Amino acid sequence: MIRENIKTAQENIERACQNASRDPGEVTLIAVSKTKPVSMLMEAYQYGCREFGENKVQELVEKYQIMPKDIHWHMIGHLQRNKVKYIVDKVALIHSVDSLRLAEEISKEAVKKGLTVSVLIEVNIAGETSKFGTAAEETTELVRQAALLPGIRIKGLMTIAPFVENSEKNRQYFEILRQLAVDITKKNIDNVNMNVLSMGMTGDYMVAVEEGATMVRIGTGIFGERQYLL
């Protein structure tokens, strides 16, 4: 099942890239492995997955210790400041920086460990009260302030679009995020590039790719319905 699902996801990404006249090599597929057992992750690994996304620090750390070391781990869930120290030396990218205080904590731990940590600024693009992320109109200022911190490199933006039955309804939000990245790029802020747009999940990633996503986060579409670990 996992093998077929990965193949289908890759084919869908290629098709979306063709629709938008993009190179499929520009899009990274992140297998969202939260709540999934290591056996399922290893199956995905055997079929070529090297990018895995986790929502919880404890789960990421546990899997990091067991899984092969050539995996790139992505922290995609809300990150509490008191948990930052456990993952700064384990993740390829933190997608969910939603406040200056969190950025400052990442900076502090990165400097302590002599690292430069790559991060994305999470934008609550649809203004949903149930979601984390900075407001679209406050994003540029957060980028500007976070870029001054040592040990942090801002690579782009991330958003979690609303859950919708019809993925076309989210096209507007992906478009807004892409435009926001373009606007920030034009400001030429030191220590900032907007090369990464992490947007699109199982239900809407093809639309996200058509609108410029460079990373899509697919969980159910690869591993099947979510299972909660007790």
PDB file of C-alpha atoms in Angstrom:
ATOM      1  CA  MET A   1       0.000   0.000   0.000  1.00  0.00           C
ATOM      2  CA  ILE A   2       2.679   2.506   1.020  1.00  0.00           C
ATOM      3  CA  ARG A   3       4.695   1.855  -2.137  1.00  0.00           C
ATOM      4  CA  GLU A   4       1.666   2.488  -4.370  1.00  0.00           C
ATOM      5  CA  ASN A   5       0.710   5.585  -2.378  1.00  0.00           C
ATOM      6  CA  ILE A   6       4.186   7.101  -2.738  1.00  0.00           C
ATOM      7  CA  LYS A   7       4.129   6.396  -6.467  1.00  0.00           C
ATOM      8  CA  THR A   8       0.671   7.978  -6.806  1.00  0.00           C
ATOM      9  CA  ALA A   9       1.754  11.073  -4.850  1.00  0.00           C
ATOM     10  CA  GLN A  10       4.855  11.486  -7.023  1.00  0.00           C
ATOM     11  CA  GLU A  11       2.804  11.100 -10.207  1.00  0.00           C
ATOM     12  CA  ASN A  12       0.276  13.671  -8.927  1.00  0.00           C
ATOM     13  CA  ILE A  13       3.086  16.112  -8.150  1.00  0.00           C
ATOM     14  CA  GLU A  14       4.486  15.616 -11.650  1.00  0.00           C
ATOM     15  CA  ARG A  15       1.065  16.221 -13.179  1.00  0.00           C
ATOM     16  CA  ALA A  16       0.548  19.387 -11.121  1.00  0.00           C
ATOM     17  CA  CYS A  17       3.996  20.599 -12.189  1.00  0.00           C
ATOM     18  CA  GLN A  18       3.116  20.000 -15.838  1.00  0.00           C
ATOM     19  CA  ASN A  19      -0.080  22.033 -15.361  1.00  0.00           C
ATOM     20  CA  ALA A  20       1.981  24.922 -14.000  1.00  0.00           C
ATOM     21  CA  SER A  21       4.980  24.479 -16.348  1.00  0.00           C
ATOM     22  CA  ARG A  22       7.233  23.675 -13.384  1.00  0.00           C
ATOM     23  CA  ASP A  23      10.092  21.235 -12.917  1.00  0.00           C
ATOM     24  CA  PRO A  24       9.002  18.376 -10.604  1.00  0.00           C
ATOM     25  CA  GLY A  25      12.521  18.493  -9.165  1.00  0.00           C
ATOM     26  CA  GLU A  26      11.535  21.751  -7.443  1.00  0.00           C
ATOM     27  CA  VAL A  27       9.020  19.970  -5.196  1.00  0.00           C
ATOM     28  CA  THR A  28       9.986  17.938  -2.122  1.00  0.00           C
ATOM     29  CA  LEU A  29       7.570  15.315  -0.847  1.00  0.00           C
ATOM     30  CA  ILE A  30       7.539  15.136   2.960  1.00  0.00           C
ATOM     31  CA  ALA A  31       6.021  11.946   4.367  1.00  0.00           C
ATOM     32  CA  VAL A  32       4.088  13.047   7.448  1.00  0.00           C
ATOM     33  CA  SER A  33       4.682  10.170   9.815  1.00  0.00           C
ATOM     34  CA  LYS A  34       3.063  11.442  13.038  1.00  0.00           C
ATOM     35  CA  THR A  35       1.425   8.654  15.080  1.00  0.00           C
ATOM     36  CA  LYS A  36       2.802   6.029  12.667  1.00  0.00           C
ATOM     37  CA  PRO A  37       4.953   3.114  13.878  1.00  0.00           C
ATOM     38  CA  VAL A  38       8.602   2.858  12.826  1.00  0.00           C
ATOM     39  CA  SER A  39       7.773  -0.245  10.749  1.00  0.00           C
ATOM     40  CA  MET A  40       5.627   1.899   8.432  1.00  0.00           C
ATOM     41  CA  LEU A  41       8.291   4.606   8.248  1.00  0.00           C
ATOM     42  CA  MET A  42      10.883   1.980   7.320  1.00  0.00           C
ATOM     43  CA  GLU A  43       8.619   0.755   4.554  1.00  0.00           C
ATOM     44  CA  ALA A  44       8.409   4.293   3.157  1.00  0.00           C
ATOM     45  CA  TYR A  45      12.180   4.598   3.585  1.00  0.00           C
ATOM     46  CA  GLN A  46      12.720   1.420   1.570  1.00  0.00           C
ATOM     47  CA  TYR A  47      10.680   2.945  -1.259  1.00  0.00           C
ATOM     48  CA  GLY A  48      12.813   6.070  -1.371  1.00  0.00           C
ATOM     49  CA  CYS A  49      11.416   8.486   1.237  1.00  0.00           C
ATOM     50  CA  ARG A  50      14.148  10.455   3.008  1.00  0.00           C
ATOM     51  CA  GLU A  51      12.044  13.415   4.186  1.00  0.00           C
ATOM     52  CA  PHE A  52       9.779  12.781   7.171  1.00  0.00           C
ATOM     53  CA  GLY A  53       7.580  15.249   9.044  1.00  0.00           C
ATOM     54  CA  GLU A  54       6.607  14.983  12.696  1.00  0.00           C
ATOM     55  CA  ASN A  55       4.204  17.015  14.828  1.00  0.00           C
ATOM     56  CA  LYS A  56       5.461  16.180  18.289  1.00  0.00           C
ATOM     57  CA  VAL A  57       8.971  16.618  19.660  1.00  0.00           C
ATOM     58  CA  GLN A  58       8.995  13.398  21.684  1.00  0.00           C
ATOM     59  CA  GLU A  59       7.918  11.306  18.711  1.00  0.00           C
ATOM     60  CA  LEU A  60      10.491  12.945  16.433  1.00  0.00           C
ATOM     61  CA  VAL A  61      13.300  12.326  18.935  1.00  0.00           C
ATOM     62  CA  GLU A  62      12.321   8.679  19.469  1.00  0.00           C
ATOM     63  CA  LYS A  63      12.160   7.963  15.735  1.00  0.00           C
ATOM     64  CA  TYR A  64      15.359   9.922  15.071  1.00  0.00           C
ATOM     65  CA  GLN A  65      17.233   7.600  17.430  1.00  0.00           C
ATOM     66  CA  ILE A  66      15.939   4.442  15.719  1.00  0.00           C
ATOM     67  CA  MET A  67      15.775   5.349  12.036  1.00  0.00           C
ATOM     68  CA  PRO A  68      18.664   5.618   9.517  1.00  0.00           C
ATOM     69  CA  LYS A  69      20.767   8.739   9.826  1.00  0.00           C
ATOM     70  CA  ASP A  70      20.416   9.917   6.207  1.00  0.00           C
ATOM     71  CA  ILE A  71      16.814  10.969   6.890  1.00  0.00           C
ATOM     72  CA  HIS A  72      15.908  14.667   6.924  1.00  0.00           C
ATOM     73  CA  TRP A  73      13.473  15.332   9.759  1.00  0.00           C
ATOM     74  CA  HIS A  74      10.966  18.181   9.540  1.00  0.00           C
ATOM     75  CA  MET A  75       9.264  19.642  12.611  1.00  0.00           C
ATOM     76  CA  ILE A  76       5.880  20.626  11.211  1.00  0.00           C
ATOM     77  CA  GLY A  77       3.766  20.850  14.366  1.00  0.00           C
ATOM     78  CA  HIS A  78       3.407  23.634  16.914  1.00  0.00           C
ATOM     79  CA  LEU A  79       6.694  23.891  18.785  1.00  0.00           C
ATOM     80  CA  GLN A  80       6.752  24.847  22.456  1.00  0.00           C
ATOM     81  CA  ARG A  81       9.744  26.887  23.539  1.00  0.00           C
ATOM     82  CA  ASN A  82      10.694  24.491  26.338  1.00  0.00           C
ATOM     83  CA  LYS A  83      11.033  21.639  23.810  1.00  0.00           C
ATOM     84  CA  VAL A  84      13.310  23.447  21.329  1.00  0.00           C
ATOM     85  CA  LYS A  85      16.529  22.178  22.932  1.00  0.00           C
ATOM     86  CA  TYR A  86      15.610  18.557  22.152  1.00  0.00           C
ATOM     87  CA  ILE A  87      15.393  18.959  18.385  1.00  0.00           C
ATOM     88  CA  VAL A  88      17.608  21.803  17.124  1.00  0.00           C
ATOM     89  CA  ASP A  89      20.442  19.373  16.382  1.00  0.00           C
ATOM     90  CA  LYS A  90      18.145  16.742  14.832  1.00  0.00           C
ATOM     91  CA  VAL A  91      15.967  18.573  12.313  1.00  0.00           C
ATOM     92  CA  ALA A  92      16.703  19.651   8.765  1.00  0.00           C
ATOM     93  CA  LEU A  93      13.981  22.295   8.962  1.00  0.00           C
ATOM     94  CA  ILE A  94      11.552  23.740  11.507  1.00  0.00           C
ATOM     95  CA  HIS A  95       8.394  24.699   9.590  1.00  0.00           C
ATOM     96  CA  SER A  96       6.411  26.191  12.456  1.00  0.00           C
ATOM     97  CA  VAL A  97       8.079  29.375  13.725  1.00  0.00           C
ATOM     98  CA  ASP A  98       5.080  31.518  14.593  1.00  0.00           C
ATOM     99  CA  SER A  99       6.470  34.101  17.021  1.00  0.00           C
ATOM    100  CA  LEU A 100       9.597  36.080  17.775  1.00  0.00           C
ATOM    101  CA  ARG A 101       9.826  34.434  21.208  1.00  0.00           C
ATOM    102  CA  LEU A 102      10.043  31.000  19.596  1.00  0.00           C
ATOM    103  CA  ALA A 103      12.644  32.265  17.116  1.00  0.00           C
ATOM    104  CA  GLU A 104      14.675  33.675  20.020  1.00  0.00           C
ATOM    105  CA  GLU A 105      14.577  30.310  21.813  1.00  0.00           C
ATOM    106  CA  ILE A 106      15.723  28.476  18.664  1.00  0.00           C
ATOM    107  CA  SER A 107      18.507  31.036  18.270  1.00  0.00           C
ATOM    108  CA  LYS A 108      19.615  30.594  21.882  1.00  0.00           C
ATOM    109  CA  GLU A 109      19.801  26.795  21.616  1.00  0.00           C
ATOM    110  CA  ALA A 110      21.445  26.931  18.177  1.00  0.00           C
ATOM    111  CA  VAL A 111      24.192  29.234  19.426  1.00  0.00           C
ATOM    112  CA  LYS A 112      24.697  27.012  22.464  1.00  0.00           C
ATOM    113  CA  LYS A 113      25.267  24.005  20.176  1.00  0.00           C
ATOM    114  CA  GLY A 114      27.227  25.911  17.522  1.00  0.00           C
ATOM    115  CA  LEU A 115      24.569  25.345  14.864  1.00  0.00           C
ATOM    116  CA  THR A 116      22.688  27.273  12.224  1.00  0.00           C
ATOM    117  CA  VAL A 117      19.073  26.114  12.198  1.00  0.00           C
ATOM    118  CA  SER A 118      16.941  26.462   9.072  1.00  0.00           C
ATOM    119  CA  VAL A 119      13.406  27.675   9.748  1.00  0.00           C
ATOM    120  CA  LEU A 120      10.206  28.678   8.008  1.00  0.00           C
ATOM    121  CA  ILE A 121       7.799  31.311   9.283  1.00  0.00           C
ATOM    122  CA  GLU A 122       4.340  29.810   9.776  1.00  0.00           C
ATOM    123  CA  VAL A 123       1.570  32.041   8.445  1.00  0.00           C
ATOM    124  CA  ASN A 124      -2.080  31.611   9.423  1.00  0.00           C
ATOM    125  CA  ILE A 125      -3.078  32.626   5.938  1.00  0.00           C
ATOM    126  CA  ALA A 126      -6.837  32.084   6.349  1.00  0.00           C
ATOM    127  CA  GLY A 127      -6.953  33.712   9.805  1.00  0.00           C
ATOM    128  CA  GLU A 128      -8.462  30.620  11.447  1.00  0.00           C
ATOM    129  CA  THR A 129      -8.723  30.898  15.230  1.00  0.00           C
ATOM    130  CA  SER A 130      -8.047  27.164  15.594  1.00  0.00           C
ATOM    131  CA  LYS A 131      -4.641  27.416  13.901  1.00  0.00           C
ATOM    132  CA  PHE A 132      -1.229  28.663  14.937  1.00  0.00           C
ATOM    133  CA  GLY A 133       0.791  31.025  12.780  1.00  0.00           C
ATOM    134  CA  THR A 134       1.411  34.729  12.437  1.00  0.00           C
ATOM    135  CA  ALA A 135      -1.107  36.907  10.618  1.00  0.00           C
ATOM    136  CA  ALA A 136      -0.277  37.611   6.972  1.00  0.00           C
ATOM    137  CA  GLU A 137       0.066  41.356   7.620  1.00  0.00           C
ATOM    138  CA  GLU A 138       2.529  40.745  10.497  1.00  0.00           C
ATOM    139  CA  THR A 139       4.720  38.258   8.648  1.00  0.00           C
ATOM    140  CA  THR A 140       7.210  40.673   7.115  1.00  0.00           C
ATOM    141  CA  GLU A 141       7.965  42.281  10.478  1.00  0.00           C
ATOM    142  CA  LEU A 142       8.447  38.871  12.128  1.00  0.00           C
ATOM    143  CA  VAL A 143      10.797  37.854   9.303  1.00  0.00           C
ATOM    144  CA  ARG A 144      12.718  41.098   9.710  1.00  0.00           C
ATOM    145  CA  GLN A 145      13.184  40.651  13.467  1.00  0.00           C
ATOM    146  CA  ALA A 146      13.925  36.909  13.388  1.00  0.00           C
ATOM    147  CA  ALA A 147      16.525  37.434  10.646  1.00  0.00           C
ATOM    148  CA  LEU A 148      18.635  39.472  13.066  1.00  0.00           C
ATOM    149  CA  LEU A 149      19.033  36.532  15.456  1.00  0.00           C
ATOM    150  CA  PRO A 150      22.249  34.458  15.391  1.00  0.00           C
ATOM    151  CA  GLY A 151      22.049  30.753  14.607  1.00  0.00           C
ATOM    152  CA  ILE A 152      18.897  31.011  12.496  1.00  0.00           C
ATOM    153  CA  ARG A 153      18.464  30.977   8.740  1.00  0.00           C
ATOM    154  CA  ILE A 154      15.042  31.865   7.333  1.00  0.00           C
ATOM    155  CA  LYS A 155      14.325  29.755   4.269  1.00  0.00           C
ATOM    156  CA  GLY A 156      10.720  30.670   3.469  1.00  0.00           C
ATOM    157  CA  LEU A 157       7.109  30.371   4.592  1.00  0.00           C
ATOM    158  CA  MET A 158       4.717  27.631   5.670  1.00  0.00           C
ATOM    159  CA  THR A 159       0.946  27.497   5.992  1.00  0.00           C
ATOM    160  CA  ILE A 160      -1.773  25.009   6.863  1.00  0.00           C
ATOM    161  CA  ALA A 161      -4.772  25.822   4.691  1.00  0.00           C
ATOM    162  CA  PRO A 162      -8.347  25.183   5.875  1.00  0.00           C
ATOM    163  CA  PHE A 163      -9.770  21.674   5.690  1.00  0.00           C
ATOM    164  CA  VAL A 164     -12.038  21.691   2.644  1.00  0.00           C
ATOM    165  CA  GLU A 165     -13.869  19.102   0.549  1.00  0.00           C
ATOM    166  CA  ASN A 166     -13.003  20.937  -2.666  1.00  0.00           C
ATOM    167  CA  SER A 167      -9.262  21.671  -2.867  1.00  0.00           C
ATOM    168  CA  GLU A 168      -9.890  24.511  -5.334  1.00  0.00           C
ATOM    169  CA  LYS A 169     -11.203  26.567  -2.402  1.00  0.00           C
ATOM    170  CA  ASN A 170      -7.669  26.684  -0.995  1.00  0.00           C
ATOM    171  CA  ARG A 171      -6.069  27.982  -4.186  1.00  0.00           C
ATOM    172  CA  GLN A 172      -6.626  31.569  -3.028  1.00  0.00           C
ATOM    173  CA  TYR A 173      -4.651  30.963   0.169  1.00  0.00           C
ATOM    174  CA  PHE A 174      -1.719  29.343  -1.612  1.00  0.00           C
ATOM    175  CA  GLU A 175      -1.694  32.243  -4.036  1.00  0.00           C
ATOM    176  CA  ILE A 176      -1.613  34.765  -1.174  1.00  0.00           C
ATOM    177  CA  LEU A 177       1.279  32.935   0.529  1.00  0.00           C
ATOM    178  CA  ARG A 178       3.273  32.822  -2.692  1.00  0.00           C
ATOM    179  CA  GLN A 179       2.701  36.538  -3.261  1.00  0.00           C
ATOM    180  CA  LEU A 180       3.722  37.258   0.324  1.00  0.00           C
ATOM    181  CA  ALA A 181       7.002  35.407  -0.283  1.00  0.00           C
ATOM    182  CA  VAL A 182       7.561  37.455  -3.462  1.00  0.00           C
ATOM    183  CA  ASP A 183       6.919  40.699  -1.567  1.00  0.00           C
ATOM    184  CA  ILE A 184       9.352  39.742   1.211  1.00  0.00           C
ATOM    185  CA  THR A 185      12.007  38.765  -1.340  1.00  0.00           C
ATOM    186  CA  LYS A 186      11.779  42.233  -2.894  1.00  0.00           C
ATOM    187  CA  LYS A 187      12.724  43.785   0.461  1.00  0.00           C
ATOM    188  CA  ASN A 188      16.203  42.162   0.301  1.00  0.00           C
ATOM    189  CA  ILE A 189      16.366  41.440   4.035  1.00  0.00           C
ATOM    190  CA  ASP A 190      19.755  40.063   5.127  1.00  0.00           C
ATOM    191  CA  ASN A 191      19.803  36.380   6.174  1.00  0.00           C
ATOM    192  CA  VAL A 192      16.450  35.724   4.469  1.00  0.00           C
ATOM    193  CA  ASN A 193      15.520  33.878   1.353  1.00  0.00           C
ATOM    194  CA  MET A 194      12.058  32.785   0.324  1.00  0.00           C
ATOM    195  CA  ASN A 195      13.017  29.707  -1.676  1.00  0.00           C
ATOM    196  CA  VAL A 196      10.824  27.352   0.358  1.00  0.00           C
ATOM    197  CA  LEU A 197       7.028  27.388   0.326  1.00  0.00           C
ATOM    198  CA  SER A 198       5.750  24.584   2.541  1.00  0.00           C
ATOM    199  CA  MET A 199       2.069  24.317   1.685  1.00  0.00           C
ATOM    200  CA  GLY A 200      -0.356  21.619   0.659  1.00  0.00           C
ATOM    201  CA  MET A 201      -1.377  18.411   2.404  1.00  0.00           C
ATOM    202  CA  THR A 202      -3.090  15.179   1.359  1.00  0.00           C
ATOM    203  CA  GLY A 203      -6.343  16.888   0.334  1.00  0.00           C
ATOM    204  CA  ASP A 204      -4.967  19.843  -1.591  1.00  0.00           C
ATOM    205  CA  TYR A 205      -1.298  19.340  -2.485  1.00  0.00           C
ATOM    206  CA  MET A 206      -1.837  19.314  -6.253  1.00  0.00           C
ATOM    207  CA  VAL A 207      -3.398  22.780  -6.103  1.00  0.00           C
ATOM    208  CA  ALA A 208      -0.576  23.903  -3.795  1.00  0.00           C
ATOM    209  CA  VAL A 209       2.040  22.692  -6.292  1.00  0.00           C
ATOM    210  CA  GLU A 210       0.273  24.526  -9.105  1.00  0.00           C
ATOM    211  CA  GLU A 211       0.514  27.673  -6.972  1.00  0.00           C
ATOM    212  CA  GLY A 212       4.218  27.319  -6.225  1.00  0.00           C
ATOM    213  CA  ALA A 213       4.668  24.922  -3.286  1.00  0.00           C
ATOM    214  CA  THR A 214       8.234  23.611  -3.006  1.00  0.00           C
ATOM    215  CA  MET A 215       7.372  21.255  -0.132  1.00  0.00           C
ATOM    216  CA  VAL A 216       4.156  19.300   0.308  1.00  0.00           C
ATOM    217  CA  ARG A 217       3.317  17.453   3.529  1.00  0.00           C
ATOM    218  CA  ILE A 218       1.472  14.192   2.866  1.00  0.00           C
ATOM    219  CA  GLY A 219       0.417  11.879   5.686  1.00  0.00           C
ATOM    220  CA  THR A 220      -2.864  10.079   5.028  1.00  0.00           C
ATOM    221  CA  GLY A 221      -2.088   9.986   1.301  1.00  0.00           C
ATOM    222  CA  ILE A 222       0.984   7.844   2.053  1.00  0.00           C
ATOM    223  CA  PHE A 223       0.320   5.991   5.304  1.00  0.00           C
ATOM    224  CA  GLY A 224      -3.481   5.775   5.304  1.00  0.00           C
ATOM    225  CA  GLU A 225      -5.771   7.032   8.041  1.00  0.00           C
ATOM    226  CA  ARG A 226      -4.123   8.315  11.197  1.00  0.00           C
ATOM    227  CA  GLN A 227      -3.543   5.929  14.094  1.00  0.00           C
ATOM    228  CA  TYR A 228      -3.105   7.372  17.567  1.00  0.00           C
ATOM    229  CA  LEU A 229      -0.384   5.761  19.625  1.00  0.00           C
ATOM    230  CA  LEU A 230      -1.363   5.054  23.213  1.00  0.00           C
TER     231      LEU A 230
END
